[in-house]
mmCIF file of C-alpha atoms and ligand atoms in Angstrom:
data_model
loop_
_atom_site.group_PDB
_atom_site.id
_atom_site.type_symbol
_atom_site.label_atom_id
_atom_site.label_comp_id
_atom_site.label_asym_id
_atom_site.label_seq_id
_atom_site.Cartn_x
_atom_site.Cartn_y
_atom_site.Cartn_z
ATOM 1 C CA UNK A 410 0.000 0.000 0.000
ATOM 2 C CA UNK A 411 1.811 3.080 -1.225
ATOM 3 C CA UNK A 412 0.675 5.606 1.849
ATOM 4 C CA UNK A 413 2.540 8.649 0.705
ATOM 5 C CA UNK A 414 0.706 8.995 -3.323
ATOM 6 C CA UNK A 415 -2.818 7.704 -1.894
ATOM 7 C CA UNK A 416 -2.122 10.421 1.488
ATOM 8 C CA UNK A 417 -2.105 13.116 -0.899
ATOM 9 C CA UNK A 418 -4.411 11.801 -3.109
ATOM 10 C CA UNK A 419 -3.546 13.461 -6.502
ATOM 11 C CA UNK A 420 -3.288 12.561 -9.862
ATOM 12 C CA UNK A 421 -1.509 15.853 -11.361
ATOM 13 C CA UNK A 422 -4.060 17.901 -13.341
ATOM 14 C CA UNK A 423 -3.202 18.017 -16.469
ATOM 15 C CA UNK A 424 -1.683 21.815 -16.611
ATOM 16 C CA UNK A 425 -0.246 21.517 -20.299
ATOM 17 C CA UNK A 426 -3.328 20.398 -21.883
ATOM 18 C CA UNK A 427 -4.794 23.482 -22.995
ATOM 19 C CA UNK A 428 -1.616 25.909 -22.262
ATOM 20 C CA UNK A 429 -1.429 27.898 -19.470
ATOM 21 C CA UNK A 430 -4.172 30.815 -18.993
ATOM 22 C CA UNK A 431 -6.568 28.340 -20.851
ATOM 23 C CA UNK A 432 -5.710 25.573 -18.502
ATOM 24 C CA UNK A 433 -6.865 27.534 -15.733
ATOM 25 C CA UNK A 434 -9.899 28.831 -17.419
ATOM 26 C CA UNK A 435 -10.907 24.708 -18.207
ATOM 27 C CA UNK A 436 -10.178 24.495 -14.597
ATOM 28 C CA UNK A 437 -12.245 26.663 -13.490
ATOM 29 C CA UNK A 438 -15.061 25.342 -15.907
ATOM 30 C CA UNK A 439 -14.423 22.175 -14.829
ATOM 31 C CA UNK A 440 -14.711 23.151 -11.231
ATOM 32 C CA UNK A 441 -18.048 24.894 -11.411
ATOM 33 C CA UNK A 442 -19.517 21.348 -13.373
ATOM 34 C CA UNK A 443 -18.057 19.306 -10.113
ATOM 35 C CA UNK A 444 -19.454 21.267 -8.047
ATOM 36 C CA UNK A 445 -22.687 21.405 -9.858
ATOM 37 C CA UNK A 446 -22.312 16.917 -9.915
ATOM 38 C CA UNK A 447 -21.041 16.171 -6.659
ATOM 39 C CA UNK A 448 -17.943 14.969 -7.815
ATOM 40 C CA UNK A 449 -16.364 16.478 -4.291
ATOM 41 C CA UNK A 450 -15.692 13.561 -2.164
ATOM 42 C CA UNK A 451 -14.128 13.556 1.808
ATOM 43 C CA UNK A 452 -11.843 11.452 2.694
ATOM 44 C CA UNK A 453 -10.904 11.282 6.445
ATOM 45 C CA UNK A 454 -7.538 10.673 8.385
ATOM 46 C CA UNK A 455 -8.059 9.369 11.983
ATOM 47 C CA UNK A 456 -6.771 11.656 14.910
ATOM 48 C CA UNK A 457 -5.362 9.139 17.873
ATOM 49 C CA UNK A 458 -4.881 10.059 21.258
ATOM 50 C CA UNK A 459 -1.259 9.721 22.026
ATOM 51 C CA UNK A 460 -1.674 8.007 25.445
ATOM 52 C CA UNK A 461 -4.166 4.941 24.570
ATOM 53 C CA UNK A 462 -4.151 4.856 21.042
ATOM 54 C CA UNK A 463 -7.389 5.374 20.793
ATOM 55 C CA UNK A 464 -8.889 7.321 17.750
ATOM 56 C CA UNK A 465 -10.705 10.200 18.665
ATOM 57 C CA UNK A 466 -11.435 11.746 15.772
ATOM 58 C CA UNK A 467 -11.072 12.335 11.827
ATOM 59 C CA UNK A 468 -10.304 14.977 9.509
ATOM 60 C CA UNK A 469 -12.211 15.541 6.696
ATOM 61 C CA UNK A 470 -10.166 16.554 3.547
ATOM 62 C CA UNK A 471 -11.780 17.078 0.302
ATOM 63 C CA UNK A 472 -10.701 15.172 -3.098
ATOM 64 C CA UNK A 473 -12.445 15.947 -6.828
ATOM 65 C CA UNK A 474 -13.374 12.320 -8.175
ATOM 66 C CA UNK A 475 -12.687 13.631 -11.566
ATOM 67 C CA UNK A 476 -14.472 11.197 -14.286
ATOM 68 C CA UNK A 477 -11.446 11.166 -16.434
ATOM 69 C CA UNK A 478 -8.402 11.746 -14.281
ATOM 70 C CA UNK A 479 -9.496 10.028 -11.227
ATOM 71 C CA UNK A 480 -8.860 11.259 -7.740
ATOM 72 C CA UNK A 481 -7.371 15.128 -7.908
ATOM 73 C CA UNK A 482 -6.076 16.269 -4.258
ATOM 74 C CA UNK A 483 -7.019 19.649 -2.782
ATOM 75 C CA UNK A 484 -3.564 21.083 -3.804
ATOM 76 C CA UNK A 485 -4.891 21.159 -7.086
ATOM 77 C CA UNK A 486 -7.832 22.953 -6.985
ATOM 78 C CA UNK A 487 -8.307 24.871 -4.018
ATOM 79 C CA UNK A 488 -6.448 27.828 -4.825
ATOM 80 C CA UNK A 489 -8.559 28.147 -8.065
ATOM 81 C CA UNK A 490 -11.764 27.675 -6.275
ATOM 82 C CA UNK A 491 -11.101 30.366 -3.714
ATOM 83 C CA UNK A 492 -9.654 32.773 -6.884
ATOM 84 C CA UNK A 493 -12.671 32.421 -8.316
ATOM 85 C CA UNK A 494 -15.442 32.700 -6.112
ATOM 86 C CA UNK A 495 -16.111 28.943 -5.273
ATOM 87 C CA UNK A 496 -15.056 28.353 -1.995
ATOM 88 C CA UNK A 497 -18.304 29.420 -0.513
ATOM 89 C CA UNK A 498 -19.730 26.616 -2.638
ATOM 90 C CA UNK A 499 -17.148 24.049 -1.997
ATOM 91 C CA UNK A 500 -16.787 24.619 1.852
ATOM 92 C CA UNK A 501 -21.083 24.051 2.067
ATOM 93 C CA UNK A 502 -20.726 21.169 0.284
ATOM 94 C CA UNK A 503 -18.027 20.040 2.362
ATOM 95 C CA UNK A 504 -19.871 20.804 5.682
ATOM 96 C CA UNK A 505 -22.967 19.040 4.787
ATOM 97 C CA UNK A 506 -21.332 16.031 3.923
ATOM 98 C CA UNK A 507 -19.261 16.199 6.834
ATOM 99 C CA UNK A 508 -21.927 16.705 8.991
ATOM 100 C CA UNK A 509 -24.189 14.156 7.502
ATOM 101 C CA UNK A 510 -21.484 11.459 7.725
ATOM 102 C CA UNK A 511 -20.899 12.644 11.641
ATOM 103 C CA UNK A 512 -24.727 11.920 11.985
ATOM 104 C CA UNK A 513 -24.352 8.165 10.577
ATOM 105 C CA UNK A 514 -21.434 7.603 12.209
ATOM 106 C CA UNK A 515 -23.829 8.176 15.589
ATOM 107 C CA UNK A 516 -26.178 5.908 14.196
ATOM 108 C CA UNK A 517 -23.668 3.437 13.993
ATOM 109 C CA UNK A 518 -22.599 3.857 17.699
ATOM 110 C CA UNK A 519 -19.202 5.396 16.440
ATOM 111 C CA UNK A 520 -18.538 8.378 18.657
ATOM 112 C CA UNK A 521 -16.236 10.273 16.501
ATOM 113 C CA UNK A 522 -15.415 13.814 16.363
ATOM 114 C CA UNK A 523 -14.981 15.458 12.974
ATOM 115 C CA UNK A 524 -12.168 18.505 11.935
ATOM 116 C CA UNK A 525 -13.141 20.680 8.895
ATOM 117 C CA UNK A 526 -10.802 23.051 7.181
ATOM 118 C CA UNK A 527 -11.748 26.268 6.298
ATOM 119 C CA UNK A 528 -10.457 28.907 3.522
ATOM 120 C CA UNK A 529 -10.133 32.567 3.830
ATOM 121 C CA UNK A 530 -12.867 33.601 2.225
ATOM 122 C CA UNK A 531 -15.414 31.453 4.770
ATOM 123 C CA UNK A 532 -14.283 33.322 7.311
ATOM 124 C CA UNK A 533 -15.847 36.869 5.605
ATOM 125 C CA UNK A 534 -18.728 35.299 5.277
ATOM 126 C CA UNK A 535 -20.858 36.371 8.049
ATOM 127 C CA UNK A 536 -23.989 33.923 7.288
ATOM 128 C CA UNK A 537 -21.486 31.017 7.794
ATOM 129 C CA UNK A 538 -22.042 30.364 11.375
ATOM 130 C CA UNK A 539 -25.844 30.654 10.931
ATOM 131 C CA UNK A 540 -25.967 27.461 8.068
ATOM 132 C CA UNK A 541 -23.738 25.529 10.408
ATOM 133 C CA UNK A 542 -26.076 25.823 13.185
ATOM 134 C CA UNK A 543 -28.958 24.628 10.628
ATOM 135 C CA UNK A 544 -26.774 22.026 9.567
ATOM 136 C CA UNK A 545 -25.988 20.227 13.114
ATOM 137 C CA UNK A 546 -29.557 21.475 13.984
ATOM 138 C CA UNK A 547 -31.068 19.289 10.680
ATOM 139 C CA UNK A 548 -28.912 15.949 11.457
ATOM 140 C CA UNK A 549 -29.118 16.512 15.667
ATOM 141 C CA UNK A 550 -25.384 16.093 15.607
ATOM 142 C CA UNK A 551 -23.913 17.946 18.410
ATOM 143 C CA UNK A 552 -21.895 21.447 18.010
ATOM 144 C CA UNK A 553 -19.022 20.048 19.920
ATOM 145 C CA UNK A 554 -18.310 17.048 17.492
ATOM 146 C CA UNK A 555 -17.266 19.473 14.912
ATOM 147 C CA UNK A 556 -13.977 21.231 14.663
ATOM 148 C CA UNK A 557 -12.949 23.867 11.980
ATOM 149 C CA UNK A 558 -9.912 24.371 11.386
ATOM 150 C CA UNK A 559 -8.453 27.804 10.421
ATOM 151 C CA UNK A 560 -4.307 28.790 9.523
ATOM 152 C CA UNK A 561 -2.908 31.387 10.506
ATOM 153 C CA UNK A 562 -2.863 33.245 7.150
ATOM 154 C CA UNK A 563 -6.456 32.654 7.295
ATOM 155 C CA UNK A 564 -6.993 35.223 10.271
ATOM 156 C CA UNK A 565 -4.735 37.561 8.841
ATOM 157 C CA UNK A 566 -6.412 38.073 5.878
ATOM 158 C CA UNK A 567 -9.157 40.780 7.260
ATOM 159 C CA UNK A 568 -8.976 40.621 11.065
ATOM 160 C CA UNK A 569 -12.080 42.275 12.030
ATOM 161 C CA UNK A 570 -14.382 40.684 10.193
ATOM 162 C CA UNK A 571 -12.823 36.801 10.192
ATOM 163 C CA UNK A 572 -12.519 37.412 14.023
ATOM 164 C CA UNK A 573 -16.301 37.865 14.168
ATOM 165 C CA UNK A 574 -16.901 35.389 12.398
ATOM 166 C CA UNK A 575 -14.851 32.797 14.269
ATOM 167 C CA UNK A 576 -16.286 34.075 17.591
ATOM 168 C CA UNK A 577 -19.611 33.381 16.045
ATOM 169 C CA UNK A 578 -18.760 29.797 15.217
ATOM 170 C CA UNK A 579 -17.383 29.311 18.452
ATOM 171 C CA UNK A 580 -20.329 30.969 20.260
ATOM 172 C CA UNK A 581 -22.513 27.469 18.418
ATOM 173 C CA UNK A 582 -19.946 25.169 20.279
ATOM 174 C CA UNK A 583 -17.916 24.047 17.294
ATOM 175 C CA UNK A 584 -14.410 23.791 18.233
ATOM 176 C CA UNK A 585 -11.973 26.127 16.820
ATOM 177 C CA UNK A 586 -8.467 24.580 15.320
ATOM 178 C CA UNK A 587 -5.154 26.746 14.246
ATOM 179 C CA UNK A 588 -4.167 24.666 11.104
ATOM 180 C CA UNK A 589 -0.197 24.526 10.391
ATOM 181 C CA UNK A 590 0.553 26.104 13.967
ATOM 182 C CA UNK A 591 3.786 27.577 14.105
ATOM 183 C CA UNK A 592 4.602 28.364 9.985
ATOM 184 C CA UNK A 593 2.580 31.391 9.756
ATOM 185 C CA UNK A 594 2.031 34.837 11.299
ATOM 186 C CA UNK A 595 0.570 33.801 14.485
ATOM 187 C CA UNK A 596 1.160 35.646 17.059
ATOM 188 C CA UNK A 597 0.622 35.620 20.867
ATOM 189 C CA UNK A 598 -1.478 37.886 21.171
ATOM 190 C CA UNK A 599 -4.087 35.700 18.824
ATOM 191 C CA UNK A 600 -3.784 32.927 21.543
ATOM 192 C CA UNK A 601 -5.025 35.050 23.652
ATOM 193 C CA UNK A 602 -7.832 36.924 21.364
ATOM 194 C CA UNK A 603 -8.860 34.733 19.880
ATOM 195 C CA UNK A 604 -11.616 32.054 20.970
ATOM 196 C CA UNK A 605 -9.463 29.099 20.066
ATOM 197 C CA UNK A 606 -9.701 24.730 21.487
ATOM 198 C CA UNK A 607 -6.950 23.620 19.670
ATOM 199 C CA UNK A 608 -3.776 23.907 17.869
ATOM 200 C CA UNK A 609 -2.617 21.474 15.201
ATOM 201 C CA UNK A 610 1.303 21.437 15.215
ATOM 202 C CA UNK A 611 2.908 21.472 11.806
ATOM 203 C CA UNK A 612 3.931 18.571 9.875
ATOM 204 C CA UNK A 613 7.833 20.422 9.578
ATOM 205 C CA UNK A 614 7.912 20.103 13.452
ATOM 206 C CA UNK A 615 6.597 16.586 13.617
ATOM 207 C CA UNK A 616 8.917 15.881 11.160
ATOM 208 C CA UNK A 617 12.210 16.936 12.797
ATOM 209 C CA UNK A 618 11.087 16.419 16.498
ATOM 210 C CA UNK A 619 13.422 13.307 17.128
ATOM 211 C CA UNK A 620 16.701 14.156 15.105
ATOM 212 C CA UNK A 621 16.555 18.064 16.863
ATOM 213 C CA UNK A 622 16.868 19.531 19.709
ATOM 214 C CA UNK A 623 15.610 23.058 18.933
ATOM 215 C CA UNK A 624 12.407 21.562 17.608
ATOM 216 C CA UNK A 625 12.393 19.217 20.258
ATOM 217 C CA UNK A 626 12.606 22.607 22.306
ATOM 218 C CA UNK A 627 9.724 24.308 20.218
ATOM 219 C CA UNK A 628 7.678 21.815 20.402
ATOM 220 C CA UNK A 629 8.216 21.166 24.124
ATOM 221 C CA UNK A 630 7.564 24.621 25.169
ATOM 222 C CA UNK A 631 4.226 25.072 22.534
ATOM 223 C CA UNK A 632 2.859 21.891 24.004
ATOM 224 C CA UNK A 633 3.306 24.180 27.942
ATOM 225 C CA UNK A 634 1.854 26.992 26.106
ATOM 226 C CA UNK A 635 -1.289 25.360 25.246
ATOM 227 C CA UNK A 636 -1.634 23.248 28.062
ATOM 228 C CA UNK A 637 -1.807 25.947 30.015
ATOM 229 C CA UNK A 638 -4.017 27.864 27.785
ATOM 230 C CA UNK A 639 -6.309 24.506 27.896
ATOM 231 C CA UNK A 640 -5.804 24.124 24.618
ATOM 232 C CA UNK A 641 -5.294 20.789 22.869
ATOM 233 C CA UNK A 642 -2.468 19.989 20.590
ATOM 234 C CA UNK A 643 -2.856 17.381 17.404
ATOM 235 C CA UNK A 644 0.555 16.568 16.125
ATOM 236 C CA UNK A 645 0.406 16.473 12.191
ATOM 237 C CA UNK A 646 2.195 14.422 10.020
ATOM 238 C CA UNK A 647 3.403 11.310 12.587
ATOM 239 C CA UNK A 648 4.805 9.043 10.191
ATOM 240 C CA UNK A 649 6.632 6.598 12.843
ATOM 241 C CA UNK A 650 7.091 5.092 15.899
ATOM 242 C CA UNK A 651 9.732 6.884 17.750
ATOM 243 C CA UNK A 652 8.208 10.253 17.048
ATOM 244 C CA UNK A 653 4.698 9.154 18.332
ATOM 245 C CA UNK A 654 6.911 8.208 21.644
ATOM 246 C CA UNK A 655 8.689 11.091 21.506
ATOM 247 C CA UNK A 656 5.516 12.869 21.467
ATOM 248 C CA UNK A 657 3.889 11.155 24.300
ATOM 249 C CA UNK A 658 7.116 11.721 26.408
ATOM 250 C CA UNK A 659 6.247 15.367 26.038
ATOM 251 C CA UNK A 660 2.682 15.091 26.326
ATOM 252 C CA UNK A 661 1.383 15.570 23.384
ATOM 253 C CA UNK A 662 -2.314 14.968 23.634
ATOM 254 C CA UNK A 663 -3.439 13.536 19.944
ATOM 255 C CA UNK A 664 -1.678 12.343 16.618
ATOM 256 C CA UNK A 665 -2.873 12.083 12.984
ATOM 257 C CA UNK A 666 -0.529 10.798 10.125
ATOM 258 C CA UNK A 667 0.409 8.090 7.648
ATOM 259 C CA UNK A 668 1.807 6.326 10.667
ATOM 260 C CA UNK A 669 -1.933 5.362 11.678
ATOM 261 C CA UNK A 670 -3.554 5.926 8.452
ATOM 262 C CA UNK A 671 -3.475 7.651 5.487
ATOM 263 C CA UNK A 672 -6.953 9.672 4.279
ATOM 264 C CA UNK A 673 -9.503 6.969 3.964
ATOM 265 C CA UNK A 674 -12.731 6.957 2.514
ATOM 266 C CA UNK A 675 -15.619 6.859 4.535
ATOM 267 C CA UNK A 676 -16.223 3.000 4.538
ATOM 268 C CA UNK A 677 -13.225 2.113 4.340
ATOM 269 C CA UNK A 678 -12.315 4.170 7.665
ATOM 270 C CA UNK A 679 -15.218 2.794 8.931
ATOM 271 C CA UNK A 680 -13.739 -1.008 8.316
ATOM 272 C CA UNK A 681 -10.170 0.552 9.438
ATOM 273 C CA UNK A 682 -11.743 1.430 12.752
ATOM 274 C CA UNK A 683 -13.701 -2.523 13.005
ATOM 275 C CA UNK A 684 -10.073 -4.042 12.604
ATOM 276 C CA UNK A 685 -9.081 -2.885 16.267
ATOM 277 C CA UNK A 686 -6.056 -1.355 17.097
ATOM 278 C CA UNK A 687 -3.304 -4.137 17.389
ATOM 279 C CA UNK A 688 -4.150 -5.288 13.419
ATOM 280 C CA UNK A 689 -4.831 -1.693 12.297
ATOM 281 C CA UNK A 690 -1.327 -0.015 11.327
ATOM 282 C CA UNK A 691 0.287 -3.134 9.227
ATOM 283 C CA UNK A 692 -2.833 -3.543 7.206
ATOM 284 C CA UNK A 693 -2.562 -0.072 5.869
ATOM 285 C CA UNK A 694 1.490 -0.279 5.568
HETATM 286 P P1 C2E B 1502 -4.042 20.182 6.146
HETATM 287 O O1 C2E B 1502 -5.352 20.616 6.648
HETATM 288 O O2 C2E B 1502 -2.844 20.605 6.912
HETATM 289 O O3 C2E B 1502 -4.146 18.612 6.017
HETATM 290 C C1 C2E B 1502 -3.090 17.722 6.217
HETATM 291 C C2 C2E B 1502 -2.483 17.277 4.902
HETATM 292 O O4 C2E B 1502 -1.356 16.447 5.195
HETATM 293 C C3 C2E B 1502 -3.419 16.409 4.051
HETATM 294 O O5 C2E B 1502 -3.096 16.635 2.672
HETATM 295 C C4 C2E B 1502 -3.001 15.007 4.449
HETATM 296 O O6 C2E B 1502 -3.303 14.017 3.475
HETATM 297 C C5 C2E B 1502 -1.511 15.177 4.597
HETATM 298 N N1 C2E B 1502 -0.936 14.198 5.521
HETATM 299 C C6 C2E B 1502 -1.559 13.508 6.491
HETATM 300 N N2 C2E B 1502 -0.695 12.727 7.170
HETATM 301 C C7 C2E B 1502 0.514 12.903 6.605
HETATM 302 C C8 C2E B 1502 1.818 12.346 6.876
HETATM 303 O O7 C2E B 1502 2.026 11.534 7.774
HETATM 304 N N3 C2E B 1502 2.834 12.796 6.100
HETATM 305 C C9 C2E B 1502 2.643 13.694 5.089
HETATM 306 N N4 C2E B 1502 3.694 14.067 4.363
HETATM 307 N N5 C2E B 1502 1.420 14.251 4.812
HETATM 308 C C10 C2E B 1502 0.366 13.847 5.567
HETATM 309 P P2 C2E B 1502 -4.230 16.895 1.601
HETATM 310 O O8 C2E B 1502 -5.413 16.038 1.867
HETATM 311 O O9 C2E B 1502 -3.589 16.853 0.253
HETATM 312 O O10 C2E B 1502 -4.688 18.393 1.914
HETATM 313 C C11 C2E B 1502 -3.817 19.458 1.743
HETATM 314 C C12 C2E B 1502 -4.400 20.730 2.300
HETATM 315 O O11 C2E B 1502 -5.565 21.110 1.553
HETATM 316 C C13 C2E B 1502 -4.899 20.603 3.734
HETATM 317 O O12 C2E B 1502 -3.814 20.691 4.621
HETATM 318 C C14 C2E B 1502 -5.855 21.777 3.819
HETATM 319 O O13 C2E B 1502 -5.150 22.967 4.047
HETATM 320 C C15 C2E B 1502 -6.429 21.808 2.422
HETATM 321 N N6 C2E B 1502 -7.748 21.160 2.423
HETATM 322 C C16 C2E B 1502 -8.057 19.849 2.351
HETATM 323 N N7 C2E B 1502 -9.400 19.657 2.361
HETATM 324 C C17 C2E B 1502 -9.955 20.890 2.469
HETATM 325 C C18 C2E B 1502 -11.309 21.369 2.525
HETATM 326 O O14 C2E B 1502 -12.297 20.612 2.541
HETATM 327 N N8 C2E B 1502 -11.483 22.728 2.582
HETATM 328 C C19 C2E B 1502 -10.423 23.597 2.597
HETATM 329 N N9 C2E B 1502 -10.679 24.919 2.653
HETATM 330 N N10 C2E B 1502 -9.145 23.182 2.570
HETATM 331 C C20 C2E B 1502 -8.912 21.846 2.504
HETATM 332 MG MG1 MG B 1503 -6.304 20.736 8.325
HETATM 333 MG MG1 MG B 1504 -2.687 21.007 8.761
HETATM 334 MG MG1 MG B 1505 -0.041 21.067 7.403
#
């Protein structure tokens, strides 16, 4: 099972098929028509607590089941989308399908929370806390199953207004994520502004945690910061064993990466989670 090309999902899109400026034109076409089919699909990555092992959660992370290229990952498209006026679109689809898969999930006895990721534009879009209410309200799954996630770019973008607009969400219960934590503009002060449950530690610090020290350091004293904050802190990007240890020796309190599973669809995750956790890692590996 080749976890790194299915984590990310993508077969390229095909830039040089129309020349550039056209490409992104088609693209954009293209993107309205998916939109207009469903061809958005989630997949979702389990979040495991570091101490038991046990998965607490999923992130939702959107792929384009393209009809003739196959699966296209978000890296592809997203940027376009939010260039051109989509991502208000895309992010409602996303929600509802998120939110509808939380609610069978319940059904199904799974208690699972669910992390959403959310663009810049979303969060200038004052009616967006309102249709999430509706949304949890219309499946009678519970504000604090859902997380959004936000980066730190994100919040930059028009402070004012995206603050509002994450106090609002907050206000429902949702949870409130900082995507990427530490690679951005983040600052302080935002940790203390800003209505925030959780921080989700960057893949690049994951990544170098065990060969060094200053990262060890960084990540060390973030994990105090947020503790202390009560925040909770999701390590991205755990890809083996001795960085999930090293992670639980400094208390990290939840891990998502290829080391537990790459982004699964729906059933699939479902089956993942049946397997138990002894049998689950070298079955996807
Ligand atoms: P992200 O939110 O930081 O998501 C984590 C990305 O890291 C995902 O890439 C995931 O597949 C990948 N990943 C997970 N575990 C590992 C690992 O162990 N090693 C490595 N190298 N990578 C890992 P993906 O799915 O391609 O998504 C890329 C980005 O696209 C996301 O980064 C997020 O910013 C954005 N995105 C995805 N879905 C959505 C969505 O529905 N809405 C919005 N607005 N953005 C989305
Ligand atoms: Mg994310
Ligand atoms: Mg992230
Ligand atoms: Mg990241």
């Amino acid at each position: 099972y080749d976890a790194k090309r299915s984590g990310t999902g993508s077969a390229q899109y095909d830039h040089a098929r129309h020349g550039d400026g056209g490409s992104q034109l088609a693209l954009v076409e293209e993107l309205h028509l998916a939109l207009a089919a469903g061809q958005l699909v989630l997949h979702h990555q389990p979040q495991v607590r570091v101490s038991t092992r046990e998965v607490v959660g999923v992130e939702a992370l959107v792929r384009w089941q393209h009809p003739q290229r196959g699966l296209i990952g978000p890296a592809e498209f997203l940027a376009t989308a939010e260039a051109h006026g989509l991502m208000g679109a895309l992010t409602d689809q996303v929600l509802a399908a998120a939110v509808e898969q939380l609610a069978l999930w319940r059904s199904q006895g799974l208690a699972l929370r669910m992390s959403v990721n959310l663009s810049a534009s979303n969060l200038l879009d004052a009616g967006l806390p309102a249709r999430v209410a509706a949304l949890l309200e219309a499946h009678a799954v519970p504000a604090e199953d859902l997380t959004l996630e936000v980066t730190e770019t994100v919040l930059l973008s028009d402070t004012a207004r995206s603050r509002a607009v994450v106090a609002d969400l907050r206000a429902l219960g949702v949870g409130i994520s900082i995507d990427d934590f530490g690679t951005g503009y983040c600052s302080l002060a935002y940790l203390r502004e800003l209505p925030v449950t959780e921080l989700k530690l960057d893949r690049s610090f994951t990544a170098d945690l065990v060969s060094d020290p200053r990262t060890e350091a960084i990540v060390g004293s973030t994990l105090d910061l947020a503790h202390r904050l009560g925040l909770r802190v999701v390590a991205e990007g755990v890809e083996d064993e001795r960085t999930l240890a090293r992670l639980c020796a400094l208390g990290c309190d939840d891990s998502q990466g290829y080391l537990h599973s790459v982004p699964l669809p729906a059933a699939e995750l479902t089956a993942w989670l049946s397997r138990g956790p002894s049998s689950r890692s070298p079955a996807l590996r």
